[in-house]
CSV table of C-alpha atoms in Angstrom, one decimal:
chain,number,residue,atom,x,y,z
A,1,MET,CA,30.2,67.1,4.4
A,2,SER,CA,32.4,67.1,1.3
A,3,THR,CA,31.2,66.6,-2.2
A,4,GLY,CA,33.1,63.3,-2.4
A,5,VAL,CA,31.4,61.8,0.6
A,6,ILE,CA,28.0,62.9,-0.7
A,7,ILE,CA,28.7,61.2,-4.1
A,8,VAL,CA,29.7,58.0,-2.3
A,9,LEU,CA,26.6,58.0,-0.2
A,10,ILE,CA,24.5,58.5,-3.3
A,11,VAL,CA,26.1,55.6,-5.1
A,12,ILE,CA,25.6,53.4,-2.1
A,13,VAL,CA,21.9,54.3,-1.8
A,14,VAL,CA,21.3,53.8,-5.6
A,15,GLY,CA,23.0,50.4,-5.3
A,16,VAL,CA,20.8,49.3,-2.4
A,17,VAL,CA,17.6,50.4,-4.2
A,18,ALA,CA,18.7,48.6,-7.3
A,19,ALA,CA,19.4,45.4,-5.4
A,20,ALA,CA,16.0,45.6,-3.7
A,21,ALA,CA,14.3,46.1,-7.0
A,22,ALA,CA,16.1,43.1,-8.5
A,23,LEU,CA,15.1,40.9,-5.6
A,24,ALA,CA,11.5,42.1,-5.9
A,25,LEU,CA,11.5,41.2,-9.6
A,26,ARG,CA,12.9,37.8,-8.9
A,27,ALA,CA,10.3,37.1,-6.3
A,28,ARG,CA,7.5,38.3,-8.6
A,29,GLY,CA,8.8,36.1,-11.4
A,30,ALA,CA,8.7,33.1,-9.1
A,31,THR,CA,4.9,33.6,-8.6
A,32,GLY,CA,4.1,35.2,-11.9
A,33,GLY,CA,2.6,33.5,-14.9
A,34,SER,CA,5.8,32.5,-16.7
A,35,GLY,CA,7.6,31.6,-13.4
A,36,LEU,CA,4.7,29.4,-12.4
A,37,LYS,CA,4.7,27.7,-15.7
A,38,ARG,CA,8.3,26.8,-15.4
A,39,ARG,CA,8.0,25.7,-11.8
A,40,PHE,CA,4.9,23.5,-12.1
A,41,GLY,CA,5.1,22.3,-15.7
A,42,PRO,CA,2.2,19.9,-16.4
A,43,GLU,CA,0.7,20.7,-13.1
A,44,TYR,CA,0.2,24.3,-14.3
A,45,ASP,CA,-1.8,23.0,-17.2
A,46,ARG,CA,-3.9,20.7,-15.1
A,47,THR,CA,-4.7,23.5,-12.7
A,48,VAL,CA,-5.7,25.8,-15.6
A,49,ALA,CA,-8.0,23.1,-17.0
A,50,ARG,CA,-9.5,22.5,-13.5
A,51,HIS,CA,-10.4,26.3,-13.5
A,52,ASP,CA,-12.0,25.9,-16.9
A,53,GLY,CA,-9.3,27.7,-18.8
A,54,ASP,CA,-9.1,30.6,-16.3
A,55,ALA,CA,-5.3,31.1,-16.2
A,56,LYS,CA,-5.6,34.0,-13.7
A,57,ALA,CA,-7.5,31.8,-11.2
A,58,ALA,CA,-5.1,29.0,-11.6
A,59,GLU,CA,-2.1,31.2,-11.1
A,60,GLN,CA,-3.6,32.6,-7.9
A,61,GLU,CA,-4.0,29.1,-6.6
A,62,LEU,CA,-0.5,28.0,-7.6
A,63,GLY,CA,1.0,31.3,-6.3
A,64,ALA,CA,-0.7,30.6,-2.9
A,65,ARG,CA,0.8,27.1,-2.8
A,66,VAL,CA,4.3,28.6,-3.4
A,67,GLN,CA,3.9,31.2,-0.7
A,68,GLU,CA,2.6,28.7,1.8
A,69,HIS,CA,5.0,25.8,1.1
A,70,GLY,CA,7.9,27.2,-0.9
A,71,SER,CA,10.1,27.6,2.2
A,72,LEU,CA,9.6,24.0,3.2
A,73,HIS,CA,13.0,22.2,3.6
A,74,GLU,CA,12.8,18.5,3.0
A,75,GLN,CA,14.2,16.3,5.7
A,76,PRO,CA,16.5,13.4,4.8
A,77,LEU,CA,15.4,9.8,5.4
A,78,GLU,CA,17.4,7.5,7.7
A,79,PRO,CA,18.8,4.5,5.7
A,80,ALA,CA,16.6,2.1,7.7
A,81,ALA,CA,13.5,4.0,7.0
A,82,ARG,CA,14.3,4.3,3.3
A,83,GLU,CA,14.8,0.5,3.1
A,84,GLN,CA,11.5,-0.2,4.9
A,85,PHE,CA,9.7,2.2,2.4
A,86,GLN,CA,11.3,0.5,-0.5
A,87,ALA,CA,10.3,-2.9,0.8
A,88,ARG,CA,6.7,-1.8,1.3
A,89,TRP,CA,6.6,-0.6,-2.3
A,90,ALA,CA,7.9,-3.9,-3.5
A,91,ALA,CA,5.3,-5.7,-1.6
A,92,ALA,CA,2.6,-3.5,-3.1
A,93,GLN,CA,3.9,-4.1,-6.5
A,94,GLU,CA,3.8,-7.9,-6.1
A,95,LEU,CA,0.3,-7.6,-4.6
A,96,PHE,CA,-1.0,-5.7,-7.6
A,97,VAL,CA,-1.0,-8.9,-9.7
A,98,ASP,CA,-3.7,-10.6,-7.5
A,99,SER,CA,-5.3,-7.5,-5.9
A,100,PRO,CA,-4.7,-4.3,-7.8
A,101,ARG,CA,-7.1,-2.2,-5.9
A,102,GLN,CA,-5.6,-3.1,-2.5
A,103,ALA,CA,-2.2,-2.5,-4.0
A,104,VAL,CA,-3.1,1.0,-5.1
A,105,SER,CA,-4.6,1.6,-1.6
A,106,ASP,CA,-1.3,0.6,0.0
A,107,VAL,CA,0.7,2.8,-2.4
A,108,ASP,CA,-1.6,5.8,-1.6
A,109,GLN,CA,-0.9,5.3,2.1
A,110,LEU,CA,2.8,4.7,1.6
A,111,LEU,CA,3.3,7.9,-0.5
A,112,GLY,CA,1.6,9.9,2.3
A,113,GLU,CA,3.8,8.4,4.9
A,114,VAL,CA,7.0,8.9,3.0
A,115,ALA,CA,6.1,12.5,2.3
A,116,GLY,CA,5.3,13.0,6.0
A,117,ALA,CA,8.7,11.5,6.9
A,118,ARG,CA,10.4,14.0,4.5
A,119,GLY,CA,8.9,16.9,6.3
A,120,PHE,CA,5.7,17.6,4.3
A,121,PRO,CA,2.4,18.1,6.0
A,122,ASP,CA,0.9,14.9,7.6
A,123,VAL,CA,-0.8,12.2,5.6
A,124,ALA,CA,-4.0,13.0,7.4
A,125,GLU,CA,-4.2,16.4,5.6
A,126,TYR,CA,-4.1,15.1,2.0
A,127,ASP,CA,-5.0,18.4,0.3
A,128,LYS,CA,-2.4,20.4,2.2
A,129,GLN,CA,0.2,17.7,1.7
A,130,PHE,CA,-0.5,17.4,-2.0
A,131,ASP,CA,-0.2,21.2,-2.4
A,132,ALA,CA,3.2,21.2,-0.7
A,133,LEU,CA,4.4,18.2,-2.8
A,134,SER,CA,3.3,20.0,-6.0
A,135,VAL,CA,5.5,22.9,-5.1
A,136,HIS,CA,8.7,20.7,-4.7
A,137,HIS,CA,7.9,17.8,-6.9
A,138,ALA,CA,5.6,19.2,-9.6
A,139,ASP,CA,6.9,16.8,-12.3
A,140,HIS,CA,5.6,13.7,-10.6
A,141,VAL,CA,3.0,14.7,-8.1
A,142,HIS,CA,0.1,13.8,-10.4
A,143,GLY,CA,0.7,10.1,-9.8
A,144,TYR,CA,-0.1,10.6,-6.1
A,145,ARG,CA,-3.3,12.3,-7.2
A,146,ARG,CA,-4.3,9.4,-9.4
A,147,VAL,CA,-3.8,6.7,-6.8
A,148,HIS,CA,-5.6,8.8,-4.2
A,149,ARG,CA,-8.5,9.2,-6.5
A,150,VAL,CA,-8.9,5.5,-7.0
A,151,VAL,CA,-8.9,5.0,-3.3
A,152,THR,CA,-11.4,7.8,-2.5
A,153,THR,CA,-13.7,6.8,-5.4
A,154,ARG,CA,-14.1,3.4,-3.8
A,155,THR,CA,-14.5,4.9,-0.3
A,156,ASN,CA,-17.2,7.3,-1.5
A,157,GLY,CA,-19.3,4.4,-2.8
A,158,THR,CA,-18.7,4.8,-6.5
A,159,PRO,CA,-18.8,1.4,-8.4
A,160,GLU,CA,-15.4,-0.3,-8.2
A,161,SER,CA,-15.5,-1.0,-11.9
A,162,GLN,CA,-15.0,2.7,-12.7
A,163,ALA,CA,-11.3,2.3,-12.2
A,164,GLY,CA,-10.2,-0.6,-14.3
A,165,THR,CA,-7.0,-2.6,-13.9
A,166,GLU,CA,-5.2,-0.8,-16.7
A,167,GLU,CA,-6.1,2.7,-15.2
A,168,MET,CA,-4.8,1.5,-11.8
A,169,ARG,CA,-1.6,0.1,-13.4
A,170,GLU,CA,-0.9,3.4,-15.0
A,171,ALA,CA,-1.6,5.3,-11.8
A,172,MET,CA,0.9,3.2,-9.9
A,173,LEU,CA,3.5,3.6,-12.7
A,174,GLU,CA,3.1,7.3,-12.4
A,175,ALA,CA,3.1,7.3,-8.7
A,176,ARG,CA,6.4,5.4,-8.8
A,177,ALA,CA,8.3,8.3,-10.1
A,178,LEU,CA,7.2,10.4,-7.1
A,179,PHE,CA,8.1,7.6,-4.7
A,180,ASP,CA,11.6,7.4,-6.2
A,181,ASP,CA,11.9,11.2,-5.8
A,182,LEU,CA,11.0,11.0,-2.2
A,183,VAL,CA,13.1,8.1,-1.2
A,184,SER,CA,16.3,9.1,-3.1
A,185,ASP,CA,19.3,10.5,-1.3
A,186,ASP,CA,19.1,13.9,-3.0
A,187,SER,CA,15.3,14.0,-3.3
A,188,ARG,CA,15.7,14.2,-7.1
A,189,GLY,CA,17.0,10.8,-7.8
A,190,SER,CA,14.4,9.8,-10.3
A,191,ARG,CA,15.5,12.6,-12.6
A,192,HIS,CA,19.0,11.4,-12.8
A,193,GLY,CA,18.8,7.8,-11.8
A,194,ASN,CA,19.5,6.6,-8.3
A,195,GLY,CA,21.9,3.9,-9.4
A,196,ASP,CA,20.7,1.2,-7.0
A,197,GLY,CA,18.8,-0.9,-9.5
A,198,ARG,CA,15.5,-0.6,-7.6
A,199,GLY,CA,14.2,2.7,-8.7
A,200,GLY,CA,13.6,4.7,-11.8
A,201,ARG,CA,13.0,3.1,-15.2
A,202,HIS,CA,14.3,-0.4,-14.2
A,203,SER,CA,11.6,-0.9,-11.5
A,204,ILE,CA,8.9,0.7,-13.6
A,205,GLY,CA,9.6,-1.6,-16.5
A,206,SER,CA,9.6,-4.6,-14.2
A,207,PHE,CA,6.3,-3.6,-12.7
A,208,ASN,CA,4.8,-3.1,-16.1
A,209,LYS,CA,5.5,-6.7,-17.2
A,210,GLN,CA,4.1,-8.1,-13.9
A,211,ALA,CA,0.9,-5.9,-14.1
A,212,LEU,CA,0.2,-7.0,-17.7
A,213,LYS,CA,0.4,-10.7,-16.7
A,214,GLY,CA,-2.1,-10.1,-13.9
A,215,SER,CA,-4.6,-8.0,-15.9
């Protein structure tokens, strides 16, 4: 084998090793501390707080979420299904004025169903579904947690007065951002505006005025 061929082979091997190392570093960054902070944003801080400030424990939890759900591909909604989901949100929004707790319960169920339709774990597996949503919709997933907490608090027998009208209103406002994410055509419509006049800031502001009248 000539010297030239040997040199070429060495260059190829070095190139392959360098590429593999770069991919490994990239993968490590996605699940490392700084990568997790960028990916999860406020959800990272909430997870650290839930672990009493133990960043390592929080990062292990978040890293496990990414490993389990990071490869999930969201499925598009059929136009008819999107319209039905939007109509159900509008109905819950109107119901809030007279029956805020029932409206929050309806929204909790609705978010679970929309997420399931998009390809996330089934609504019956809330914890698993929430973890998957947090990987792909970290900016807005806390709204789902808040409305679900109101519903489960009541189910567990805690006094209904614990979650006041204002708290429920704020929970629905925050949950709206996740809903807009899930029903938008590109799954990120609430970040850039979906342009149909029914989502994003326009709907949230409208809902805010109605809720204040009913509180």
